[in-house]
Short mmCIF file of C-alpha atoms in Angstrom, two decimals:
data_model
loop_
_atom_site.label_atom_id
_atom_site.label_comp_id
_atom_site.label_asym_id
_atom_site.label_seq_id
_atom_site.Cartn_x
_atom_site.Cartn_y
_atom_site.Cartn_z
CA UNK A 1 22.75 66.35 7.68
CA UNK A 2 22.44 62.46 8.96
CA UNK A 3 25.60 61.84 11.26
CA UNK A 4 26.85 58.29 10.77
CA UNK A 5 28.82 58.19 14.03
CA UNK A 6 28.72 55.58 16.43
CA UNK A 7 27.59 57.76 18.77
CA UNK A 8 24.12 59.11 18.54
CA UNK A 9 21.75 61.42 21.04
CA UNK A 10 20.58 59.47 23.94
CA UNK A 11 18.33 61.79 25.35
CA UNK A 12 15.92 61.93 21.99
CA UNK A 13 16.40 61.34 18.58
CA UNK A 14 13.20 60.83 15.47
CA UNK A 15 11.82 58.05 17.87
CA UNK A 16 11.25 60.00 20.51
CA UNK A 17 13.43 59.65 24.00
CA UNK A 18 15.04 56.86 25.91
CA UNK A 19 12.39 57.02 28.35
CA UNK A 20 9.70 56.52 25.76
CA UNK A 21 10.95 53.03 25.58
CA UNK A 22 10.06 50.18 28.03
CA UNK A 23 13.06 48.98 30.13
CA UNK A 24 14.20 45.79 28.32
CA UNK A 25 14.98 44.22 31.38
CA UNK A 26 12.51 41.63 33.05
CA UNK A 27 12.06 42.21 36.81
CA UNK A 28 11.06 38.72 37.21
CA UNK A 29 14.56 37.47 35.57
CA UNK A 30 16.32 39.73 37.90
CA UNK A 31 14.23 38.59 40.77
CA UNK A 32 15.65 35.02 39.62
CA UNK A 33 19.15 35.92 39.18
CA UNK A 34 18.77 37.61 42.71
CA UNK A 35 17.27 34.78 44.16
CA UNK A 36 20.10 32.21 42.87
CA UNK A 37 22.73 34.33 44.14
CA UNK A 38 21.09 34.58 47.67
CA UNK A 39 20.90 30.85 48.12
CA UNK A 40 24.24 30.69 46.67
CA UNK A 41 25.53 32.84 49.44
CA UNK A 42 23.41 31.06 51.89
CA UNK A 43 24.77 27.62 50.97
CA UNK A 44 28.42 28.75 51.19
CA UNK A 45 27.85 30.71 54.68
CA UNK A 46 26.74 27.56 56.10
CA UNK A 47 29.37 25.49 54.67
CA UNK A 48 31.48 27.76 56.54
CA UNK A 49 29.95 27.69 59.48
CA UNK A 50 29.02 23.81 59.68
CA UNK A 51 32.00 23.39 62.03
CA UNK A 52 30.23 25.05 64.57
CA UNK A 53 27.66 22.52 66.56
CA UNK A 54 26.62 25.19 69.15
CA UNK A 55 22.47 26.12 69.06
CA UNK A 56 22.53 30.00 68.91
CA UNK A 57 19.73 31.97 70.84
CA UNK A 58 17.75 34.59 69.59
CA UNK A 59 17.70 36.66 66.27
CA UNK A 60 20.62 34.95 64.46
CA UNK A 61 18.95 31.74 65.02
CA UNK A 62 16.00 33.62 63.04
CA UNK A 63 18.19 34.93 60.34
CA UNK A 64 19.26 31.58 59.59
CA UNK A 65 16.20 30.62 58.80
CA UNK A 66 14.66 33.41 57.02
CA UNK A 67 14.27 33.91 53.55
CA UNK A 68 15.91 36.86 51.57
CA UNK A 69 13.39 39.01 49.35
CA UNK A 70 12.83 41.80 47.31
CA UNK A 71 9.64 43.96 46.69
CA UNK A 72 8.47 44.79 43.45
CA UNK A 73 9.61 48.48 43.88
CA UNK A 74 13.20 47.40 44.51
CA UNK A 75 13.14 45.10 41.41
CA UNK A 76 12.16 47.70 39.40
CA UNK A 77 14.36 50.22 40.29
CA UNK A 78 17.26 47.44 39.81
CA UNK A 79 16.25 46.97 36.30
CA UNK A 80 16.67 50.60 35.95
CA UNK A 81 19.76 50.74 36.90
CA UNK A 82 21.07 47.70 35.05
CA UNK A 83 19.26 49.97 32.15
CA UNK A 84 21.36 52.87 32.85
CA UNK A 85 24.82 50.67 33.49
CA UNK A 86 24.09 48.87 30.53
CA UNK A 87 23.25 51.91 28.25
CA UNK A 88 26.13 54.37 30.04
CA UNK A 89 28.88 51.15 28.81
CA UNK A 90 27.74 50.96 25.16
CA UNK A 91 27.85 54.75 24.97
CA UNK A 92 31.60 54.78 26.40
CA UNK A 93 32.66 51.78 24.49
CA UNK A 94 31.00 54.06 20.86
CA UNK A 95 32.92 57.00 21.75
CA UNK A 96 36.37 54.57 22.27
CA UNK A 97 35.69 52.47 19.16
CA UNK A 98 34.98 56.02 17.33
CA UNK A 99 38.25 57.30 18.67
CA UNK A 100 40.03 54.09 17.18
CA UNK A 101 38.25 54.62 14.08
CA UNK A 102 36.24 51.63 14.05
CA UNK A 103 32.74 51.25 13.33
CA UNK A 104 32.21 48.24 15.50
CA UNK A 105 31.91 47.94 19.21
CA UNK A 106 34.06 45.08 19.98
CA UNK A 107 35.05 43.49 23.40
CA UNK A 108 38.53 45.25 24.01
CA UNK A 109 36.51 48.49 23.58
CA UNK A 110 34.30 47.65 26.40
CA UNK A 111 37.31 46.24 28.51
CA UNK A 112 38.66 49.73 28.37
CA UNK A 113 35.96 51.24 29.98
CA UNK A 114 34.68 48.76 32.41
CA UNK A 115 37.10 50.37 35.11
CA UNK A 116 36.61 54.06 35.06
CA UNK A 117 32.36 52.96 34.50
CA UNK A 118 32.23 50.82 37.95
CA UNK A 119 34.07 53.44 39.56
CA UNK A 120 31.42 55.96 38.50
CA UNK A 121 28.86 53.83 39.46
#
């Protein structure tokens, strides 16, 4: 009997299981995203600290100029969990919409559940 829910098995279904399927999110656009928000942070931390004229010794002097990076490992285990965030907040936002009766997953259904998700996370 074919269940027209919103809601559907995660873990496997005809296709074959979640896992089966390549993570649809890039590790080199997340490197990027990562990157912009590091020199993002960088710019404003010096804004903030461009009243100060004194030359600091030793390994904050390093640290200012050092660059922030991530290793492939950690970039892939970031798009894994963006996987699993993004995945975890459709499912909630089905079972709400399902609740209301809708067939659509619209943007009030995913406001709902954006507190109790990060939370979790």
């Amino acid at each position: 009997m074919p269940s027209h829910s919103l809601i559907g098995t995660t873990t496997t279904n005809r296709r074959g299981s979640m896992e089966d399927y390549p993570n649809p999110f890039n590790p080199e656009t997340i490197h990027e995203l990562f990157k912009l928000v590091w020199s993002q942070t960088n710019k404003a931390r010096a804004q903030k600290e461009g009243g100060e004229t004194e030359l600091e010794v030793g390994a904050a002097a390093s640290k200012k100029t050092r660059t922030t990076t991530a290793n492939s490992n950690a970039l892939k285990l970031s798009c894994e969990f963006l996987r699993l965030f993004v995945t975890e907040a459709v499912q909630r936002a089905a079972i709400v919409a399902e609740v209301e009766g809708s067939t659509q997953i619209e943007g009030t259904h995913l406001e709902r559940i954006l507190p109790q998700l990060l939370l979790d996370f």
